[in-house]
mmCIF file of C-alpha atoms in Angstrom:
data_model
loop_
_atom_site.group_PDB
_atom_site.id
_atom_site.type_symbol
_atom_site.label_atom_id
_atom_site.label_comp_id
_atom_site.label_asym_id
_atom_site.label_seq_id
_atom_site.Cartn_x
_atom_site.Cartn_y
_atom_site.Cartn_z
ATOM 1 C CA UNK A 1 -3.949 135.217 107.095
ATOM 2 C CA UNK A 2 -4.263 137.820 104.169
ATOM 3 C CA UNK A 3 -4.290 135.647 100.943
ATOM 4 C CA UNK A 4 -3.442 137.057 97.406
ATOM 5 C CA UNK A 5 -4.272 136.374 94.036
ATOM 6 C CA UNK A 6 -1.883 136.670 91.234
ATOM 7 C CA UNK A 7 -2.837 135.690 87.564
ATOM 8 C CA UNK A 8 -0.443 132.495 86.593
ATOM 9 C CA UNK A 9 1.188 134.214 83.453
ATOM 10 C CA UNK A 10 1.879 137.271 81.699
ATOM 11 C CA UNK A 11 4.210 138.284 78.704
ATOM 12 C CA UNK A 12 5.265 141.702 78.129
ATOM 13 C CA UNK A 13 7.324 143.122 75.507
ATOM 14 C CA UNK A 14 10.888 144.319 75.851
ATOM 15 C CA UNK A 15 10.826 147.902 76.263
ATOM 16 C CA UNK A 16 7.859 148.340 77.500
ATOM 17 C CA UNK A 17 6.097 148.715 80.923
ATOM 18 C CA UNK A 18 5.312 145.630 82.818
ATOM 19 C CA UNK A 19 2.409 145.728 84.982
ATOM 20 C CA UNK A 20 1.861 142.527 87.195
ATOM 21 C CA UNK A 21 -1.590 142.988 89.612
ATOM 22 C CA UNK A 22 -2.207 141.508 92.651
ATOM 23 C CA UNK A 23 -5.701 140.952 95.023
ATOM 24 C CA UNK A 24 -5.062 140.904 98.826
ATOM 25 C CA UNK A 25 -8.644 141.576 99.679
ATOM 26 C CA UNK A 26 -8.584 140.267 103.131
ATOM 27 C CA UNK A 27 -5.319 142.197 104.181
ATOM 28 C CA UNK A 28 -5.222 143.738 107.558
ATOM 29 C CA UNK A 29 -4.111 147.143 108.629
ATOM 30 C CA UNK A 30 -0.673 146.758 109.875
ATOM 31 C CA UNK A 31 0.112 144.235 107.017
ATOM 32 C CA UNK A 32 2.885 144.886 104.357
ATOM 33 C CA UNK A 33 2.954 144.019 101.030
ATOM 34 C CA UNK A 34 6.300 142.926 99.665
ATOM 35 C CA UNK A 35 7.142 141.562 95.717
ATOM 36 C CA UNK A 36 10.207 139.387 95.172
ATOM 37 C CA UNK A 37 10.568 137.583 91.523
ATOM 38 C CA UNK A 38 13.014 134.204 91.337
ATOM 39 C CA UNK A 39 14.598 133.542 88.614
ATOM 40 C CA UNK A 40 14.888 129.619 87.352
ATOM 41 C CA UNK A 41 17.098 127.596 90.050
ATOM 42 C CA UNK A 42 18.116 130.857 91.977
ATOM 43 C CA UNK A 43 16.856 132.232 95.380
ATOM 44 C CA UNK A 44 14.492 135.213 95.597
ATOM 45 C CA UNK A 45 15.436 138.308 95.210
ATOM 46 C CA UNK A 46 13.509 140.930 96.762
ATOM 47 C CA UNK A 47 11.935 143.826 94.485
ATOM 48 C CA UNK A 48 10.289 146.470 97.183
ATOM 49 C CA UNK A 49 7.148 146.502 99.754
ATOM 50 C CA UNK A 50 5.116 148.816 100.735
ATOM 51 C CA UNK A 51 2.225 149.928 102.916
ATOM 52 C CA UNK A 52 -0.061 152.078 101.546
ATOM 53 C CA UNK A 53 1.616 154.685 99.998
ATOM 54 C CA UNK A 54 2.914 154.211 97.074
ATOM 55 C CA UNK A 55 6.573 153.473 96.422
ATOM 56 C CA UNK A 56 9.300 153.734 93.795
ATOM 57 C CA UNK A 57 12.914 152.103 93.734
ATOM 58 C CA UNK A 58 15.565 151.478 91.418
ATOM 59 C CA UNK A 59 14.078 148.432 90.280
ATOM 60 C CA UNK A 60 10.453 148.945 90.045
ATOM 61 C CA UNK A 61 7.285 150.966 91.409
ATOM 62 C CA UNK A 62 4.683 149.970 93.879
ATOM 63 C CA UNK A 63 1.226 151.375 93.649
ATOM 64 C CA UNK A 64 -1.510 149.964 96.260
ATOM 65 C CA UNK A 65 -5.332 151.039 95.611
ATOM 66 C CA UNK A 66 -6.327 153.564 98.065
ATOM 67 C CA UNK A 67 -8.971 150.133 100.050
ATOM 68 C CA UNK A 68 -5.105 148.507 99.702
ATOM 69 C CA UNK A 69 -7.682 145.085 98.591
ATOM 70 C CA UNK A 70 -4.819 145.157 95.311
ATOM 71 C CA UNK A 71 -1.552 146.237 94.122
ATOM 72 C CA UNK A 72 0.336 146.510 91.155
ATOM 73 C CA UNK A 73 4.203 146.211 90.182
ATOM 74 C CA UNK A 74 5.358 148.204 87.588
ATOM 75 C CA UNK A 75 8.304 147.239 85.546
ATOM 76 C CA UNK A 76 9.157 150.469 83.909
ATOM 77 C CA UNK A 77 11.129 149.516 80.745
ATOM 78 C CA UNK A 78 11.298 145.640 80.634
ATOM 79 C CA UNK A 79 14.331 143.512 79.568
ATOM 80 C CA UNK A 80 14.938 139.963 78.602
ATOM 81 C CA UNK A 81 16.275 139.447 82.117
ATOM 82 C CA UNK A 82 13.201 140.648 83.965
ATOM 83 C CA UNK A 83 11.640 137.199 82.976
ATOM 84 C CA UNK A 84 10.656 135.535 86.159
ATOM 85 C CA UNK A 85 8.053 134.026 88.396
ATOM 86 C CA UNK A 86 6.941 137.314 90.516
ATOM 87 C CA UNK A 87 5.519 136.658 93.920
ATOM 88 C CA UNK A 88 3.222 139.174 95.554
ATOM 89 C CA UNK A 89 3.076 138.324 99.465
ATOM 90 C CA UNK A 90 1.304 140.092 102.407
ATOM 91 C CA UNK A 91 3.366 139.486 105.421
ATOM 92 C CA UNK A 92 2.003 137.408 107.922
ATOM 93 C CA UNK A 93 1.759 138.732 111.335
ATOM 94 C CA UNK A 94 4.184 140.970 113.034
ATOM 95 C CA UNK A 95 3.589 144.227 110.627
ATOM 96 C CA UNK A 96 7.101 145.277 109.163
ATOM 97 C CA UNK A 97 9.086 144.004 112.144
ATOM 98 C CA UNK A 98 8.511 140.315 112.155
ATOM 99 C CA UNK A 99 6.217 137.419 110.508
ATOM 100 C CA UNK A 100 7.073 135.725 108.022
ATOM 101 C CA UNK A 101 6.750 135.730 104.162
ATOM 102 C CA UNK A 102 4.404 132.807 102.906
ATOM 103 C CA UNK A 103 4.633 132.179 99.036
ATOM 104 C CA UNK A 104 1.916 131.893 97.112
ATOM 105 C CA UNK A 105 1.843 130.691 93.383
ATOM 106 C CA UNK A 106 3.032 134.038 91.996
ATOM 107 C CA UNK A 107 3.104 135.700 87.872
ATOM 108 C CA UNK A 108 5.661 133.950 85.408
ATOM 109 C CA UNK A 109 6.340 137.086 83.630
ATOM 110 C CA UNK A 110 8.110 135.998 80.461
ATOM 111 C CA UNK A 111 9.438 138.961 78.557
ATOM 112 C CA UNK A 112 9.497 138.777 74.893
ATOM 113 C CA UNK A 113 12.179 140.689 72.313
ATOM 114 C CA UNK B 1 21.248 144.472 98.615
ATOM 115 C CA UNK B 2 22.327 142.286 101.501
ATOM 116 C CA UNK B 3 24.148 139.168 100.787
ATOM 117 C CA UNK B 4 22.791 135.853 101.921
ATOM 118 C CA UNK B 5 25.485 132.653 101.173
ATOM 119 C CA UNK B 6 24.224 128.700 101.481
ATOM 120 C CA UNK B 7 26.302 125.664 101.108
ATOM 121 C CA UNK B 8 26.759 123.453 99.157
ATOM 122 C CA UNK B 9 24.844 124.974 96.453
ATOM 123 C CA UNK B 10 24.290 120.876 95.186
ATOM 124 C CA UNK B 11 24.342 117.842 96.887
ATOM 125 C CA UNK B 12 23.840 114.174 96.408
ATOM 126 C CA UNK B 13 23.649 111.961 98.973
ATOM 127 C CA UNK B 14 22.517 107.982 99.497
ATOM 128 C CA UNK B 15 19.494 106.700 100.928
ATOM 129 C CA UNK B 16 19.834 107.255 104.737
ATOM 130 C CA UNK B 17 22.836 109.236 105.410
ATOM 131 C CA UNK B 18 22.328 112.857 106.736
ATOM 132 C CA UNK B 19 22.953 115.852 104.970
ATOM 133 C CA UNK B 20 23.794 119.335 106.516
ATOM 134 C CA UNK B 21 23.022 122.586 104.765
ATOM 135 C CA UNK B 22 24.299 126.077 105.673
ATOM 136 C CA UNK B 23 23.045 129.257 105.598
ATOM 137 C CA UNK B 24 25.002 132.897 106.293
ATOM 138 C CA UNK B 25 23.832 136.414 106.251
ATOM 139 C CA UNK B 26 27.645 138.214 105.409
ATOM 140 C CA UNK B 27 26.974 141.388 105.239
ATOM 141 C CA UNK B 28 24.578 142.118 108.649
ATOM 142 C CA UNK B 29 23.136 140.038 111.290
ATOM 143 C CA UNK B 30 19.947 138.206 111.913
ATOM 144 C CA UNK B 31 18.423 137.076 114.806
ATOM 145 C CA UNK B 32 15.913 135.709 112.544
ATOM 146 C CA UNK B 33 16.606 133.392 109.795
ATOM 147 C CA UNK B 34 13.862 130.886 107.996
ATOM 148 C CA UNK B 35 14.365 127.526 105.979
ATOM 149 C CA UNK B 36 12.077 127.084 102.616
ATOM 150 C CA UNK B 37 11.349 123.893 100.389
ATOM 151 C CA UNK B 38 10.615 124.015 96.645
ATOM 152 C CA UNK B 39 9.578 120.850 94.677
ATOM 153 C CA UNK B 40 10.179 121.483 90.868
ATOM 154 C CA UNK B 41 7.381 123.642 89.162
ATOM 155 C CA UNK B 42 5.989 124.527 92.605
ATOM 156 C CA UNK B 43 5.982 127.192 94.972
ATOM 157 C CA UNK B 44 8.637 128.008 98.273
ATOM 158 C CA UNK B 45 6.876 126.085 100.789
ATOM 159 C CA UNK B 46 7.934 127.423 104.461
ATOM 160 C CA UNK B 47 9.507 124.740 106.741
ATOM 161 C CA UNK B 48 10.517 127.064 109.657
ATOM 162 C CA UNK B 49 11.538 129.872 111.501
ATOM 163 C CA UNK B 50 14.997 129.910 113.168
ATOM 164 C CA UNK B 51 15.865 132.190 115.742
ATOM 165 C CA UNK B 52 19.207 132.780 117.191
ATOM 166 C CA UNK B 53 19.724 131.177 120.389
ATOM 167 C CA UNK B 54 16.396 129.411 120.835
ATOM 168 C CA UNK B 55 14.567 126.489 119.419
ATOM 169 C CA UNK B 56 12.977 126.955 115.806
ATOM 170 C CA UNK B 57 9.481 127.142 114.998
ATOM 171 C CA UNK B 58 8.078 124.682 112.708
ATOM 172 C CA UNK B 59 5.419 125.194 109.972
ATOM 173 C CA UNK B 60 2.255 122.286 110.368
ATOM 174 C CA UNK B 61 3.710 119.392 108.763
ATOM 175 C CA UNK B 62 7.063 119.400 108.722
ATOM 176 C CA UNK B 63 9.007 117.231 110.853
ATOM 177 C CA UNK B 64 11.392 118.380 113.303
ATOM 178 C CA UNK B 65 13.269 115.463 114.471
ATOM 179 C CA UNK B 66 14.333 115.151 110.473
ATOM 180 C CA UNK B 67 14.814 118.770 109.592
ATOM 181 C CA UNK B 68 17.306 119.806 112.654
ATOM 182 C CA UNK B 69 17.763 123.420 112.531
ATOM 183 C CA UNK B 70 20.602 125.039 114.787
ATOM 184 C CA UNK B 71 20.568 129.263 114.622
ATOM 185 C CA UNK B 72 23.852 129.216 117.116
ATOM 186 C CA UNK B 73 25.262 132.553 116.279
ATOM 187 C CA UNK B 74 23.604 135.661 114.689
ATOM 188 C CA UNK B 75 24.810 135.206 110.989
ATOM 189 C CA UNK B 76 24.813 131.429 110.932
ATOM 190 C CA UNK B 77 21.783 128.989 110.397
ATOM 191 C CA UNK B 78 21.693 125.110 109.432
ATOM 192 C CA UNK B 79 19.510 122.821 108.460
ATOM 193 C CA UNK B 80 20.295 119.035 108.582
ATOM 194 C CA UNK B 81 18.475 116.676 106.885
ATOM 195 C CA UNK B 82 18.635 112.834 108.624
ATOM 196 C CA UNK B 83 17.888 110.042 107.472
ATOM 197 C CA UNK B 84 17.405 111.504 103.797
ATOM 198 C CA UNK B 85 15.216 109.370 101.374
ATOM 199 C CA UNK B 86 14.652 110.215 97.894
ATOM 200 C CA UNK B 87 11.322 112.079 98.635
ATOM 201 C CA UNK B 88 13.468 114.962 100.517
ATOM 202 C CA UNK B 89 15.370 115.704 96.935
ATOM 203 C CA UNK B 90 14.877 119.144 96.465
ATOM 204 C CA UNK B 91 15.470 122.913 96.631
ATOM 205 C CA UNK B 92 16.165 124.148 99.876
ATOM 206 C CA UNK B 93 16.285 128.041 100.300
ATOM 207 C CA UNK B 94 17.105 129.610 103.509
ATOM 208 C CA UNK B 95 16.538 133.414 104.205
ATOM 209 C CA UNK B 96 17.581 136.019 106.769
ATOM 210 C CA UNK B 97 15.926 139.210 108.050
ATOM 211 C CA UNK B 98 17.970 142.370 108.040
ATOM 212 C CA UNK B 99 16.528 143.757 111.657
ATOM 213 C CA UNK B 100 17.790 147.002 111.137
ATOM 214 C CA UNK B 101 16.914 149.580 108.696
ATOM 215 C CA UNK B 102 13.683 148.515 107.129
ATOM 216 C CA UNK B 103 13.214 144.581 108.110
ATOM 217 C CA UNK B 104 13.969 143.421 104.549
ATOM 218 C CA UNK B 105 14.283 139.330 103.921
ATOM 219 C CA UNK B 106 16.674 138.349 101.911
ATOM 220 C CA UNK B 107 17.470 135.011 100.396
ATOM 221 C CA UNK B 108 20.283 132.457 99.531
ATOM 222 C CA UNK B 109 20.694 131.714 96.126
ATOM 223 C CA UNK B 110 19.600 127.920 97.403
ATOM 224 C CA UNK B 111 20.762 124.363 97.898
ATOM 225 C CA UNK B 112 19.959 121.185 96.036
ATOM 226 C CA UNK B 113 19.737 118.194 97.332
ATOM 227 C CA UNK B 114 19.219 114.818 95.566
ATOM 228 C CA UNK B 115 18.377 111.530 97.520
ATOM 229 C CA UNK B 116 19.407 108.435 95.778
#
């Protein structure tokens, strides 16, 4: 199972661009990467994913390296509410039609006025 | 985004009693729902995978004889926890797949459950 590495904490500062990485060295061909961030005592709420182009959406871009062994999430213009733990997951088996999402320990992103 | 209800959103139940948790996808259906546990400070920690119609899969680990899950109709999951003890307390998340369109998972906003 692809495995990823996320650093434990970032800040950022309101306004400004957030950029969370993420490793996935061992990620397979046919495997998607997805980011979801949860907010304290709520579910997850799912950001974007993406194969290996890269991808833009109203909340946030997605670029994946060209070797797709890392991503990064960019928060374009950060706000108090985009502090959250943000989870970078490679799907495990099935491609983009089935699996399953396993959690790893994700990026508390804590945005600072 | 899709909607994804559970209920109760909090629950507190004694020592032994069972405790049933539901989980709906209102706005599309999902053969595929799955069941998550999160301790405080911790991670989502898969439990299992429920499909409509057919017998869920559990992850390594978790029991299945205490954590029923019943997927009987294609917006409607539950989990039931019997026999609850105070080591069960905690956040229970459920999530459904959106199989049309782009496969999407989307979560409930989560139950929790305390054991005392």
């Amino acid at each position: 199972d692809a495995k990823t590495t996320q650093p434990p904490s970032m800040d950022c500062a309101e306004g400004r661009a957030a950029n969370l990485p993420c490793n996935h060295s061992t990620i397979s061909g046919n495997e998607y990467v997805y980011w979801y961030r949860q907010i304290h005592s709520q579910g997850p709420q799912y950001i974007i994913h993406g194969l290996k182009n890269n991808e833009t959406n109203e909340m946030a871009s997605l670029i994946i390296t060209e070797d797709r062994k890392s991503s990064t999430l960019i928060l374009p213009h950060a706000t108090l509410r985009d502090t959250a733990v943000y989870y970078c997951i490679v799907r495990v088996g099935g491609g983009n039609q089935g699996g399953k999402l396993i959690f790893g320990q994700g990026t508390e992103l804590s945005v600072k006025p | 985004g899709a909607v994804v209800s559970q209920h109760p959103s909090w629950v507190i139940c004694k020592s032994g009693t069972s405790v049933k948790i539901e989980c709906r996808s209102l706005d599309f259906q999902a053969t595929t729902m799955f069941w998550y546990r999160q301790f405080p400070k911790q991670s989502l920690m898969l439990m299992a995978t429920s499909n409509e119609g057919s017998k869920a899969t559990y992850e390594q680990g978790v029991e299945k004889d205490k954590f029923l899950i019943n997927h009987a109709s294609l917006t409607l999951s539950t989990l039931t926890v019997t026999s609850a003890h105070p080591e069960d307390s905690s956040f229970y998340i459920c999530s459904a797949r959106n199989e049309r369109g782009a496969y999407e998972q989307y979560f409930g906003p989560g139950t929790r459950l305390t054991v005392t």
